[in-house]
Tab-separated table of C-alpha atoms and ligand atoms in Angstrom:
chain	number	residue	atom	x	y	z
A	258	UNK	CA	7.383	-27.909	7.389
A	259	UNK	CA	7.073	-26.486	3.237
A	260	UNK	CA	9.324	-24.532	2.148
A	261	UNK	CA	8.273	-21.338	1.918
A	262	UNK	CA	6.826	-20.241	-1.748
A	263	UNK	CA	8.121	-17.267	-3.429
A	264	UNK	CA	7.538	-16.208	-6.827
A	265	UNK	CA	10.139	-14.547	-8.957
A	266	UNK	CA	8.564	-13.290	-12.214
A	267	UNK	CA	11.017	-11.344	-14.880
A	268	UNK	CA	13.452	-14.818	-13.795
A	269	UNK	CA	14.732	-14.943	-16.922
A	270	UNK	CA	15.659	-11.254	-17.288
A	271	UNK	CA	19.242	-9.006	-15.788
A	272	UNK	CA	18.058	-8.857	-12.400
A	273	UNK	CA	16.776	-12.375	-12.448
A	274	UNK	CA	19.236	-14.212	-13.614
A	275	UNK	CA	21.804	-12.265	-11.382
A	276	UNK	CA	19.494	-12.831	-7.997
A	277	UNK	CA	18.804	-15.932	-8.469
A	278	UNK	CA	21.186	-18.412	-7.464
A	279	UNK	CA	20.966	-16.346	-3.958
A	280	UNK	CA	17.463	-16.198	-3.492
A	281	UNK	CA	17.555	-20.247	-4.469
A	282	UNK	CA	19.687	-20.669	-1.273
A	283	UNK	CA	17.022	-18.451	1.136
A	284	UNK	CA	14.044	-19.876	-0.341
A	285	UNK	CA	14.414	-23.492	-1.344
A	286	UNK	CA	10.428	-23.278	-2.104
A	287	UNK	CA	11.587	-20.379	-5.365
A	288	UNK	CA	9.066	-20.357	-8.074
A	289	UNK	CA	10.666	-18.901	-11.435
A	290	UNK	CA	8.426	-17.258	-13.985
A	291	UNK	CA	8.687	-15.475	-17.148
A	292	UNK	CA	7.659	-15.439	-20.939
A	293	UNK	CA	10.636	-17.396	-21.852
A	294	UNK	CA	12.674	-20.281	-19.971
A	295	UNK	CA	15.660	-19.145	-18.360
A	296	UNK	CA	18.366	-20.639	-20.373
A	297	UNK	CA	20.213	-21.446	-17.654
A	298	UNK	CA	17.731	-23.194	-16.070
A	299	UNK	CA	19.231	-25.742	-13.037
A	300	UNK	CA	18.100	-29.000	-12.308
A	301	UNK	CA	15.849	-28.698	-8.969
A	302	UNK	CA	15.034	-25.129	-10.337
A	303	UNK	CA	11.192	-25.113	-10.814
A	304	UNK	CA	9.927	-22.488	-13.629
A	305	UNK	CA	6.249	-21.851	-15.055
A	306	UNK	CA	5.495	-20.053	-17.609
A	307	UNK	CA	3.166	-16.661	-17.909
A	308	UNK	CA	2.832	-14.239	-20.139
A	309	UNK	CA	1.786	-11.344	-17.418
A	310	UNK	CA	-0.556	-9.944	-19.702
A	311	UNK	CA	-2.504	-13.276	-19.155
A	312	UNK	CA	-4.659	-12.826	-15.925
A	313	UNK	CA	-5.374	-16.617	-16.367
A	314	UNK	CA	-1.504	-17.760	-16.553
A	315	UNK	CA	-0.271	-14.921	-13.578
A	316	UNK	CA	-3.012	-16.460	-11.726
A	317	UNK	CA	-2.052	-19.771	-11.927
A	318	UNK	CA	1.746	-18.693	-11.243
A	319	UNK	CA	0.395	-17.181	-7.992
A	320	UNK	CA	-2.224	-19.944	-6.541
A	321	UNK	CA	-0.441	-21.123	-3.206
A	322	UNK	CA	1.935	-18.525	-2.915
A	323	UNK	CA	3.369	-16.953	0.095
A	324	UNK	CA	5.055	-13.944	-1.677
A	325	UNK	CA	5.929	-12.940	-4.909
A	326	UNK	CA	8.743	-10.640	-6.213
A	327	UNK	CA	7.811	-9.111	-9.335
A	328	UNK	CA	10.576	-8.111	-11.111
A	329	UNK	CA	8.638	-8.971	-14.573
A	330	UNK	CA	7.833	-6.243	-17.296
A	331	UNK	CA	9.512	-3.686	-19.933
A	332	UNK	CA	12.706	-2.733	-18.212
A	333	UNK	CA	13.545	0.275	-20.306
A	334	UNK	CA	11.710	3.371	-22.396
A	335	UNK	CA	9.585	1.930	-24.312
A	336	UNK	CA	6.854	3.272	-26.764
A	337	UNK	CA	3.253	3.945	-24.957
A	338	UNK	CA	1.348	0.323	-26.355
A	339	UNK	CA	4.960	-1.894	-25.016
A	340	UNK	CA	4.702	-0.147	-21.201
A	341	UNK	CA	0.789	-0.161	-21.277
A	342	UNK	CA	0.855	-3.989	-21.823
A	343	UNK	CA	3.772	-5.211	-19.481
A	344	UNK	CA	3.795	-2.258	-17.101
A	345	UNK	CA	0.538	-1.093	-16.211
A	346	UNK	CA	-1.745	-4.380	-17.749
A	347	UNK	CA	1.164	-7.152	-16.106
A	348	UNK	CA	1.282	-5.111	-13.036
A	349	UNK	CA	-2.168	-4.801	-12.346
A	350	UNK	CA	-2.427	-8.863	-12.987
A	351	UNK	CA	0.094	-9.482	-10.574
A	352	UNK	CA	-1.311	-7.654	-7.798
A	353	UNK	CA	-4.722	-8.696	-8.533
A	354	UNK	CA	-3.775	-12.637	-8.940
A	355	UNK	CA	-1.697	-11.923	-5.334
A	356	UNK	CA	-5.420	-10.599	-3.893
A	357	UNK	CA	-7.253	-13.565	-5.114
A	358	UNK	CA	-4.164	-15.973	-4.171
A	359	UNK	CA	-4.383	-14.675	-0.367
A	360	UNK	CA	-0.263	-14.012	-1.268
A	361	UNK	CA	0.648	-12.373	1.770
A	362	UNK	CA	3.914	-9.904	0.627
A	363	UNK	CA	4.972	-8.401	-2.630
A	364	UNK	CA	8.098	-7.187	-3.368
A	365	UNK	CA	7.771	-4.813	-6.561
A	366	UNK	CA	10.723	-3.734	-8.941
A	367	UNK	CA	10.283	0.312	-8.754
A	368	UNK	CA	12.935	2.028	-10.600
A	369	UNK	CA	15.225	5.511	-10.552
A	370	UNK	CA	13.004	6.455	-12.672
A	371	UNK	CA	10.304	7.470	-10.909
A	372	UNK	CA	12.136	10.210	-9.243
A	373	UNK	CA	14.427	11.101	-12.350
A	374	UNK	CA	13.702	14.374	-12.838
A	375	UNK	CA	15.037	15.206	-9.686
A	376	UNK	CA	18.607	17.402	-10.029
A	377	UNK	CA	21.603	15.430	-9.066
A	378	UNK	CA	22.758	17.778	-6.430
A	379	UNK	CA	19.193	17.564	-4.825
A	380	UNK	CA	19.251	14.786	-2.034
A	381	UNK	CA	15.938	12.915	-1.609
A	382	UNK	CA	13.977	10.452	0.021
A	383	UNK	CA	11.234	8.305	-0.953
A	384	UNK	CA	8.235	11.076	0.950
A	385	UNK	CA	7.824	13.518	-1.708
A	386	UNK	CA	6.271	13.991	-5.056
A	387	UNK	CA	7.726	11.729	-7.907
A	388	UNK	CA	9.350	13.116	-10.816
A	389	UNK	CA	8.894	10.202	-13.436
A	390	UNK	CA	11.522	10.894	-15.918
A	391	UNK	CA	9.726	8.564	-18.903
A	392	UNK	CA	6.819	6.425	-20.183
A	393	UNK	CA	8.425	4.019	-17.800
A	394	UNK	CA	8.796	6.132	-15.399
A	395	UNK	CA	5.198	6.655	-15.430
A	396	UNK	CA	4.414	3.077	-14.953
A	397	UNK	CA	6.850	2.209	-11.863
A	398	UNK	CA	4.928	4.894	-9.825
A	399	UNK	CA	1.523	3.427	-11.235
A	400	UNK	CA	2.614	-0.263	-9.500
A	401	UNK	CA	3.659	1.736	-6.462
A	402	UNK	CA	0.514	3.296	-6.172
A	403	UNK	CA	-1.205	0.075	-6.852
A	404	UNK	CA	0.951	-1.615	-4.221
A	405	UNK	CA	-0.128	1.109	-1.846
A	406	UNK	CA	-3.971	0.244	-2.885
A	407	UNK	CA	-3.307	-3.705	-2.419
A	408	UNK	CA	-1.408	-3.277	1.342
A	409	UNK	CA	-4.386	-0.341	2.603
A	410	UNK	CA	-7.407	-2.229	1.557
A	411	UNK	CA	-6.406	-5.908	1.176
A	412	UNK	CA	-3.713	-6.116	4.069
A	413	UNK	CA	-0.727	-7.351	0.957
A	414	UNK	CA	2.457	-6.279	3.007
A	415	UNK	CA	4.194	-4.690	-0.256
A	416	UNK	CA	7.199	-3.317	-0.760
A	417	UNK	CA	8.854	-0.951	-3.399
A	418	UNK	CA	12.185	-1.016	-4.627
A	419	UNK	CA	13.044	2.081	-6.449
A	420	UNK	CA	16.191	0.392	-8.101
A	421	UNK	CA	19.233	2.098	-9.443
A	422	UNK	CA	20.928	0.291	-11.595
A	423	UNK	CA	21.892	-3.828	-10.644
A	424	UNK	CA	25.347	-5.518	-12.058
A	425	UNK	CA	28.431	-6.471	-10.821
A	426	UNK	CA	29.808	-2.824	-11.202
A	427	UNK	CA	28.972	0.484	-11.611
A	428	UNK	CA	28.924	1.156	-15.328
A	429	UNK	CA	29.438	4.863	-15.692
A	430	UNK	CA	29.700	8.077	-13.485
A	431	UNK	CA	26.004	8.100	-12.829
A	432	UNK	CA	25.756	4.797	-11.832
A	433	UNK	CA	28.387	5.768	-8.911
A	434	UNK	CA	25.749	7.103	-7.356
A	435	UNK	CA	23.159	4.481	-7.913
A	436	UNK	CA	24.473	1.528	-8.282
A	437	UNK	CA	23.612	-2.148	-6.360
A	438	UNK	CA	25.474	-5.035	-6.051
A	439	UNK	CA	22.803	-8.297	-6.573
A	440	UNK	CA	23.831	-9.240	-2.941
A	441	UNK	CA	22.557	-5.721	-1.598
A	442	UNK	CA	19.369	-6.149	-3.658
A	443	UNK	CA	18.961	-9.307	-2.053
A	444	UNK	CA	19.170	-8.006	1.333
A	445	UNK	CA	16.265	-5.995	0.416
A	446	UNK	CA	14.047	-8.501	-1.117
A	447	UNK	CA	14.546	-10.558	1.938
A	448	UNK	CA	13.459	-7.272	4.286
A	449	UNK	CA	10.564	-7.464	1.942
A	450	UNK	CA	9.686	-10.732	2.435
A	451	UNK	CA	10.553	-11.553	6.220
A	452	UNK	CA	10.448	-8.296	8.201
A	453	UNK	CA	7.566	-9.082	10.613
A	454	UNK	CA	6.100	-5.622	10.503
A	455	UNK	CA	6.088	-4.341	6.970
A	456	UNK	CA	2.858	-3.412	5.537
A	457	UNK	CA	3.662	-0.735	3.007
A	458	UNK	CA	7.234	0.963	2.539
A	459	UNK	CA	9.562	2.490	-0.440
A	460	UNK	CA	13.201	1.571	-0.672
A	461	UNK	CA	15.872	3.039	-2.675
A	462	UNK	CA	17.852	-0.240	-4.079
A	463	UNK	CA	21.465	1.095	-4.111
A	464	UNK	CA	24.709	-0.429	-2.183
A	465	UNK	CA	26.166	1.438	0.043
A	466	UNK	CA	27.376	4.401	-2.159
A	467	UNK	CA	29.619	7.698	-1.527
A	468	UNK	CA	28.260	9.503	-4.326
A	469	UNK	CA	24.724	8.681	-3.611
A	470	UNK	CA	21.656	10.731	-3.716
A	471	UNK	CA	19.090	8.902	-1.895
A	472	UNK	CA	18.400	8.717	1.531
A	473	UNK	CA	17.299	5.347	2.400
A	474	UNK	CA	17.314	5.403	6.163
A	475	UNK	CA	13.912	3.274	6.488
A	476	UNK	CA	15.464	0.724	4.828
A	477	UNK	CA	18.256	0.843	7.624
A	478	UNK	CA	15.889	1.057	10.106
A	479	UNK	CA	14.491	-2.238	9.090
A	480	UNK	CA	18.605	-3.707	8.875
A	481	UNK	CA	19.535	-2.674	5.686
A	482	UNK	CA	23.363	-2.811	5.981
A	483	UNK	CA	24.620	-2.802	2.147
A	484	UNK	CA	27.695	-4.606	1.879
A	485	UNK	CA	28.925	-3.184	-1.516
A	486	UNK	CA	30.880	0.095	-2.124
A	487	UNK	CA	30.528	1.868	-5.898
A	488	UNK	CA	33.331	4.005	-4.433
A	489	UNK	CA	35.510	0.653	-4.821
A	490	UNK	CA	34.849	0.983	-9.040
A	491	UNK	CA	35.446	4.598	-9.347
A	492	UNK	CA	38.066	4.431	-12.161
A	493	UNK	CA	36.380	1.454	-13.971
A	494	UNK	CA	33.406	3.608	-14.115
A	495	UNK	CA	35.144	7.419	-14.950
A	496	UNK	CA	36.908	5.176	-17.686
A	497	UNK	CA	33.715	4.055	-19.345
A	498	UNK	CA	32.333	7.723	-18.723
A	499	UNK	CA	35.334	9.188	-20.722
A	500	UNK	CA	33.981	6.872	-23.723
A	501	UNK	CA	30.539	8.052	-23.718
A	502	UNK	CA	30.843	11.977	-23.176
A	503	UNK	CA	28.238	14.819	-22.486
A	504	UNK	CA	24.942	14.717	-22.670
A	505	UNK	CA	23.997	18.659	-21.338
A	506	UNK	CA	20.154	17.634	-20.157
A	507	UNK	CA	20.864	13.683	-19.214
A	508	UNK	CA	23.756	14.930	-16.962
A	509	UNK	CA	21.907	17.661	-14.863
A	510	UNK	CA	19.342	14.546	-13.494
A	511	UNK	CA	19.016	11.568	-11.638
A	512	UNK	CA	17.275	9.480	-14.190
A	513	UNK	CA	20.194	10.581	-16.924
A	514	UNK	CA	19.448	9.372	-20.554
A	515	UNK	CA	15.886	8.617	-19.991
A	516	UNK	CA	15.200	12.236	-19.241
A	517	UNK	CA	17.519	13.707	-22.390
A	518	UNK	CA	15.203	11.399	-24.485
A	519	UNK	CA	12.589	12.997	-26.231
A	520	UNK	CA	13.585	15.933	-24.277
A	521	UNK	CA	11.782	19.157	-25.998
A	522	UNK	CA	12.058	21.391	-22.454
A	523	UNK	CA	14.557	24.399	-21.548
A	524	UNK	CA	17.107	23.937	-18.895
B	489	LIG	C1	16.183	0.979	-14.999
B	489	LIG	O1	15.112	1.131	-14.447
B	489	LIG	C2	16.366	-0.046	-16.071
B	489	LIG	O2	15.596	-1.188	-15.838
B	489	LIG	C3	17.798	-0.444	-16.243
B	489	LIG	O3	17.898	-1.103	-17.485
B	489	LIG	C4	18.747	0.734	-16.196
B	489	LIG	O4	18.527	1.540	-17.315
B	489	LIG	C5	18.528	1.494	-14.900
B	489	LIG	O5	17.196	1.845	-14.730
B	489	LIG	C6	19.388	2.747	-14.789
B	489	LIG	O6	18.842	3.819	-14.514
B	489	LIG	O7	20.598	2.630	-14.900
């Protein structure tokens, strides 16, 4: 009876190194990945190396997999060449090495901020048009498309995690409303990896928050039940907001400083 063999690429980046001790306790068969060794790396912990740009190295990262969760890739704006190469190039490897792998589930990192140009006082859910918000943006709804390509024609149950923003807490107003604890996240990878009849769905990844803006009821329907409040870090997070101040386009969106950035528009 194997353990069952997941892959975690990005393992030695924030949401990585902050999920994985959990997902090490769920899935004693957890295959790390990245460009670099964790630093941290555990005894009993087994890592390869890949540079996902590499079809050859995500490929042989993938061979015998059950699922993967790939969290791996530019996490942030970055300039067109940076996101073209981990975003769109990685991406594409992963989901093509899962194809030729027979992997059975993905689990893709989706972000904010391919819905950040959505107002803050607009609630939404995950069926409408995206609003990318960024270069990176832009990629996170490429891999979600591609995900949607991978589960229609190749059977890949995949799922996509439009992610807020992972730590222990919220970090500023903003992230009140989108914030996830790495236990909540968790939750959701494991939906993604164990729900028996998943073929293609989008998640918001955010705790269970007062201030939020997302409606995530599929992912409730399937047992989401966050466990984690931002509401319980309110003045931690209006302190850190106080230190920061305006920023008049940033402030009016979802996606926040990655839509102010290179912002040439009228409000
Ligand atoms: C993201 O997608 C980034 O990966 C992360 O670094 C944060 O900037 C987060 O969004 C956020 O919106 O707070």
């Amino acid at each position: 009876n194997a353990a069952r063999r997941i892959v975690l690429t990005g393992a030695a980046g924030g949401i990585g190194t902050m999920t994985r001790p959990l997902l090490a306790k769920l899935y004693p068969g957890l295959v790390l990945s990245d460009r670099v060794t964790p630093p941290d790396l555990q005894p009993g912990e087994t890592f390869l190396a890949a540079d996902l740009t590499n079809p050859d190295e995500v490929a042989a990262v993938l061979k015998g997999a059950d699922g993967v969760i790939h969290l791996g890739g530019h996490s942030v704006e970055g300039t067109w060449d940076q996101i073209l190469q981990a975003n769109i190039v990685g991406c594409y490897n992963v989901f093509e090495a899962a194809r030729e792998a027979g992997v059975k589930r993905v689990i893709f990192a989706s972000s904010n901020h391919a819905i950040g140009f959505y107002p803050r006082k607009k609630r939404i859910g995950t069926n409408l048009t995206v609003r990318p918000d960024s270069r990176y943006g832009v990629s996170k709804v490429f891999g979600e498309a591609l995900g949607s390509l991978y589960s229609d024609k190749h059977g890949i149950a995949v799922t996509c995690l439009r992610i807020g923003n992972v730590g222990p807490r919220p970090l500023d107003v903003r992230r009140l409303s989108i914030w996830i604890s790495p236990r909540d996240l968790v939750q959701l990878f494991r939906i993604g990896l164990d729900h028996p009849d998943l073929r293609y769905e989008i998640f918001y990844g955010a705790s269970d928050n007062a201030a939020g803006w997302w409606d995530n009821s599929r992912a409730e329907q399937l047992g989401y039940r966050p466990q984690d409040k931002a509401e319980d870090h309110r003045a931690h997070a209006e302190a850190e907001q106080a230190k920061i101040g305006p920023d008049p386009v940033g402030d009016l969106f979802q996606g926040g400083t990655f839509c102010s950035a290179e912002f040439t528009n009228d409000v």
